[in-house]
Tab-separated table of C-alpha atoms and ligand atoms in Angstrom:
chain	number	residue	atom	x	y	z
I	14	MET	CA	-0.025	0.036	-0.015
I	15	ASN	CA	1.353	3.363	-1.061
I	16	LEU	CA	1.181	5.505	2.159
I	17	SER	CA	3.641	8.270	2.661
I	18	PHE	CA	5.254	6.844	5.890
I	19	GLU	CA	7.032	3.566	6.332
I	20	HIS	CA	4.738	1.947	9.080
I	21	VAL	CA	3.415	-1.357	10.615
I	22	PHE	CA	-0.272	-1.934	10.819
I	23	GLU	CA	-1.519	-4.700	13.139
I	24	PRO	CA	-5.250	-5.268	12.609
I	25	GLY	CA	-7.260	-5.369	15.880
I	26	THR	CA	-8.912	-8.566	17.228
I	27	ASP	CA	-11.021	-6.858	20.015
I	28	PRO	CA	-13.428	-4.280	18.542
I	29	SER	CA	-13.875	-2.763	22.072
I	30	ALA	CA	-10.200	-1.761	22.318
I	31	PRO	CA	-9.297	1.737	20.989
I	32	PRO	CA	-7.116	1.919	17.884
I	33	LEU	CA	-3.709	3.115	18.809
I	34	LEU	CA	-1.312	5.208	16.883
I	35	LEU	CA	2.211	4.449	18.140
I	36	LEU	CA	4.833	7.225	17.852
I	37	HIS	CA	8.420	6.124	18.826
I	38	GLY	CA	11.182	8.406	20.379
I	39	THR	CA	14.410	9.699	18.902
I	40	GLY	CA	16.403	6.793	17.527
I	41	GLY	CA	13.669	4.353	17.481
I	42	ASP	CA	11.483	2.929	14.706
I	43	GLU	CA	8.098	1.701	13.836
I	44	HIS	CA	8.752	-1.596	15.667
I	45	ASP	CA	9.727	-0.126	19.073
I	46	LEU	CA	6.302	0.593	20.713
I	47	LEU	CA	4.411	-2.506	19.396
I	48	PRO	CA	4.928	-4.398	22.630
I	49	LEU	CA	3.862	-1.356	24.619
I	50	GLY	CA	0.672	-1.005	22.422
I	51	ARG	CA	-0.197	-4.653	22.777
I	52	ALA	CA	0.154	-4.611	26.576
I	53	LEU	CA	-1.751	-1.228	26.846
I	54	ALA	CA	-4.757	-2.310	24.803
I	55	PRO	CA	-4.801	-6.057	24.236
I	56	GLY	CA	-6.447	-6.739	20.869
I	57	ALA	CA	-6.387	-3.242	19.510
I	58	ALA	CA	-5.428	-2.267	15.992
I	59	LEU	CA	-1.963	-0.724	15.956
I	60	LEU	CA	-0.787	1.802	13.522
I	61	SER	CA	2.970	2.646	13.874
I	62	PRO	CA	4.682	5.004	11.464
I	63	ARG	CA	8.557	5.460	11.278
I	64	GLY	CA	9.798	9.059	11.693
I	65	GLN	CA	11.137	10.413	8.516
I	66	VAL	CA	13.979	12.719	9.889
I	67	SER	CA	17.357	11.269	10.522
I	68	GLU	CA	19.537	12.991	13.132
I	69	ARG	CA	22.818	11.504	12.419
I	70	GLY	CA	21.106	8.226	11.873
I	71	ALA	CA	18.646	8.586	14.778
I	72	LEU	CA	15.077	8.757	13.391
I	73	ARG	CA	12.639	11.394	14.449
I	74	PHE	CA	9.334	12.865	13.625
I	75	PHE	CA	10.784	16.479	13.198
I	76	ALA	CA	14.216	18.038	13.120
I	77	ARG	CA	15.531	20.156	15.992
I	78	LEU	CA	17.932	22.910	16.110
I	79	GLY	CA	19.395	21.591	19.532
I	80	GLU	CA	18.177	19.745	22.649
I	81	GLY	CA	14.766	21.281	23.366
I	82	VAL	CA	15.144	23.995	20.625
I	83	PHE	CA	12.616	23.789	17.846
I	84	ASP	CA	11.689	25.463	14.491
I	85	PRO	CA	7.912	26.066	14.556
I	86	ALA	CA	7.981	26.065	10.581
I	87	GLU	CA	9.672	22.641	10.547
I	88	VAL	CA	7.357	21.279	13.384
I	89	THR	CA	4.308	22.556	11.520
I	90	ARG	CA	5.281	20.995	8.204
I	91	ARG	CA	6.140	17.601	9.798
I	92	THR	CA	2.976	17.620	11.789
I	93	ASN	CA	0.736	18.283	8.771
I	94	GLN	CA	2.571	15.435	6.813
I	95	LEU	CA	1.874	13.038	9.710
I	96	ALA	CA	-1.760	14.177	9.859
I	97	ASP	CA	-2.111	13.599	6.138
I	98	PHE	CA	-0.594	10.091	6.517
I	99	ILE	CA	-2.941	9.325	9.324
I	100	ALA	CA	-5.988	10.482	7.407
I	101	ALA	CA	-5.015	8.172	4.420
I	102	ALA	CA	-4.053	5.206	6.658
I	103	VAL	CA	-7.460	5.387	8.508
I	104	ARG	CA	-9.314	5.174	5.219
I	105	ALA	CA	-7.058	2.437	3.805
I	106	TYR	CA	-7.251	0.239	6.960
I	107	GLY	CA	-10.773	1.059	8.085
I	108	ILE	CA	-9.651	2.544	11.362
I	109	ASP	CA	-12.293	4.516	13.229
I	110	PRO	CA	-10.853	8.036	13.523
I	111	ALA	CA	-13.086	8.999	16.239
I	112	ARG	CA	-11.373	6.516	18.449
I	113	LEU	CA	-7.743	6.548	17.404
I	114	THR	CA	-5.534	7.404	20.366
I	115	ALA	CA	-1.957	8.261	20.031
I	116	VAL	CA	0.681	6.714	22.351
I	117	GLY	CA	4.037	8.671	22.042
I	118	LEU	CA	7.267	8.622	23.738
I	119	SER	CA	9.550	11.672	23.851
I	120	ASN	CA	9.854	12.911	20.361
I	121	GLY	CA	6.692	10.864	19.553
I	122	ALA	CA	4.918	12.388	22.365
I	123	ASN	CA	5.848	15.840	21.114
I	124	ILE	CA	4.496	15.275	17.665
I	125	ALA	CA	1.291	13.760	18.997
I	126	ALA	CA	0.974	16.891	21.131
I	127	THR	CA	1.437	19.001	17.979
I	128	LEU	CA	-1.031	16.901	16.115
I	129	LEU	CA	-3.587	17.832	18.914
I	130	LEU	CA	-2.594	21.667	18.700
I	131	LEU	CA	-2.638	21.975	14.841
I	132	ARG	CA	-4.617	18.986	13.345
I	133	PRO	CA	-7.062	18.049	16.163
I	134	GLU	CA	-9.256	16.027	13.852
I	135	SER	CA	-6.506	13.460	13.670
I	136	LEU	CA	-6.919	12.119	17.185
I	137	ALA	CA	-9.380	11.194	19.765
I	138	GLY	CA	-6.895	11.471	22.505
I	139	ALA	CA	-3.417	10.705	23.547
I	140	VAL	CA	-1.037	9.149	26.026
I	141	LEU	CA	1.944	11.327	25.960
I	142	LEU	CA	5.075	9.941	27.793
I	143	ARG	CA	7.760	12.589	28.739
I	144	PRO	CA	6.397	15.296	26.391
I	145	MET	CA	7.637	18.864	26.446
I	146	VAL	CA	6.346	22.328	25.087
I	147	VAL	CA	7.327	22.388	21.453
I	148	LEU	CA	5.082	25.069	20.221
I	149	ASP	CA	4.210	28.125	22.414
I	150	GLN	CA	0.727	28.262	21.705
I	151	PRO	CA	-2.679	27.256	23.184
I	152	ALA	CA	-5.136	25.020	21.200
I	153	PRO	CA	-7.808	27.049	19.692
I	154	PRO	CA	-11.081	27.167	21.958
I	155	GLY	CA	-13.260	24.277	21.276
I	156	SER	CA	-10.827	22.407	19.047
I	157	LEU	CA	-10.045	19.537	21.525
I	158	ALA	CA	-13.664	19.181	23.043
I	159	GLY	CA	-14.193	15.563	24.059
I	160	ARG	CA	-10.487	14.616	23.697
I	161	ARG	CA	-8.790	12.942	26.782
I	162	VAL	CA	-4.950	13.087	27.177
I	163	LEU	CA	-2.606	11.663	29.713
I	164	ILE	CA	0.658	13.393	30.206
I	165	ALA	CA	3.139	11.226	32.197
I	166	GLY	CA	6.079	13.186	33.105
I	167	GLY	CA	9.403	12.408	35.109
I	168	SER	CA	10.465	14.734	37.938
I	169	ARG	CA	13.936	13.502	37.336
I	170	ASP	CA	13.878	13.938	33.502
I	171	PRO	CA	17.052	15.580	32.425
I	172	ILE	CA	15.641	16.675	29.106
I	173	VAL	CA	12.042	17.954	30.054
I	174	PRO	CA	11.928	20.844	32.577
I	175	ASN	CA	9.448	20.106	35.369
I	176	SER	CA	7.364	23.171	34.271
I	177	HIS	CA	6.549	21.738	30.948
I	178	PRO	CA	4.134	19.082	31.611
I	179	PRO	CA	1.662	21.496	33.393
I	180	ARG	CA	2.303	24.100	30.653
I	181	LEU	CA	1.463	21.597	27.857
I	182	ALA	CA	-1.717	20.572	29.887
I	183	GLU	CA	-2.763	24.168	29.895
I	184	GLN	CA	-2.243	24.527	26.204
I	185	LEU	CA	-4.340	21.458	25.513
I	186	ARG	CA	-7.069	22.416	28.126
I	187	ALA	CA	-7.587	25.742	26.334
I	188	GLY	CA	-8.954	23.789	23.461
I	189	GLY	CA	-11.361	21.874	25.683
I	190	ALA	CA	-9.388	18.589	26.178
I	191	SER	CA	-9.682	16.757	29.518
I	192	VAL	CA	-6.033	16.321	30.551
I	193	THR	CA	-4.525	14.236	33.360
I	194	VAL	CA	-0.953	14.887	34.496
I	195	HIS	CA	0.789	12.087	36.179
I	196	MET	CA	4.153	13.067	37.576
I	197	SER	CA	6.554	10.546	39.063
I	198	ALA	CA	10.220	10.310	40.289
I	199	VAL	CA	11.513	8.919	36.941
I	200	GLY	CA	13.730	10.134	34.096
I	201	HIS	CA	13.251	10.302	30.369
I	202	GLY	CA	12.871	6.770	29.396
I	203	LEU	CA	9.926	4.323	29.605
I	204	VAL	CA	9.401	2.746	33.063
I	205	PRO	CA	6.959	-0.107	34.018
I	206	ASP	CA	4.814	2.567	35.750
I	207	ASP	CA	4.021	4.058	32.178
I	208	LEU	CA	2.226	0.759	31.361
I	209	THR	CA	0.270	0.768	34.658
I	210	VAL	CA	-0.914	4.357	34.299
I	211	GLY	CA	-1.450	4.188	30.501
I	212	LYS	CA	-3.665	1.090	30.938
I	213	LYS	CA	-5.729	2.754	33.686
I	214	PHE	CA	-6.150	5.892	31.564
I	215	LEU	CA	-7.255	3.803	28.409
I	216	ALA	CA	-9.599	1.673	30.356
I	217	GLY	CA	-11.326	4.763	31.773
I	218	ARG	CA	-12.229	6.141	28.363
D	4	LIG	C1	14.138	13.727	22.437
D	4	LIG	O1	15.090	13.247	22.876
D	4	LIG	O2	13.643	13.407	21.370
D	4	LIG	C2	13.420	15.033	22.980
D	4	LIG	O3	13.265	14.821	24.311
D	4	LIG	C3	12.289	15.437	22.474
D	4	LIG	C4	12.423	16.167	21.019
D	4	LIG	O4	13.430	16.555	20.718
D	4	LIG	O5	11.330	16.191	20.439
């Protein structure tokens, strides 16, 4: 199938499970988060694209100028490309867009957040693991009505300042999203608690 991102699609086996869009972190690929997706929502359809930007060989979803330094035009362009891929993939695979929930880690969480800000029609909600504020703008009023978002931040994260998870939550709430912020004493990487908290959040949909 000729879709614009390399990706993996795993059809769902449990129609009650929400389809998940899996977005890997810097240096990952489309296979990285498949085990997490299967564990978070057993039987869910999984759509997992590969980031198209290479940072000295490490794949990402948008380029950065430095650690935590972003070019809004680049972020916007890449976010729109991913949103267009999602729209095409949803049609091609028969995914219900009204239930598609992103699960993103680090750079993947960041592009999930910019999808919510710039192309809110792409997602029904999101589990954002270690996101940061990338675009300094609130969601337009009403644009995220009915969307549920979990932000899982780490108070020992050496990359994401502690002020970012609550700032991002406010940006998304400005659009009407219902946002839960879960801070724990962890760093930037994935930990078992992310599965526990993410599963609980998805089950509460
Ligand atoms: C990363 O390591 O990818 C950063 O934490 C997030 C980003 O640059 O988008």
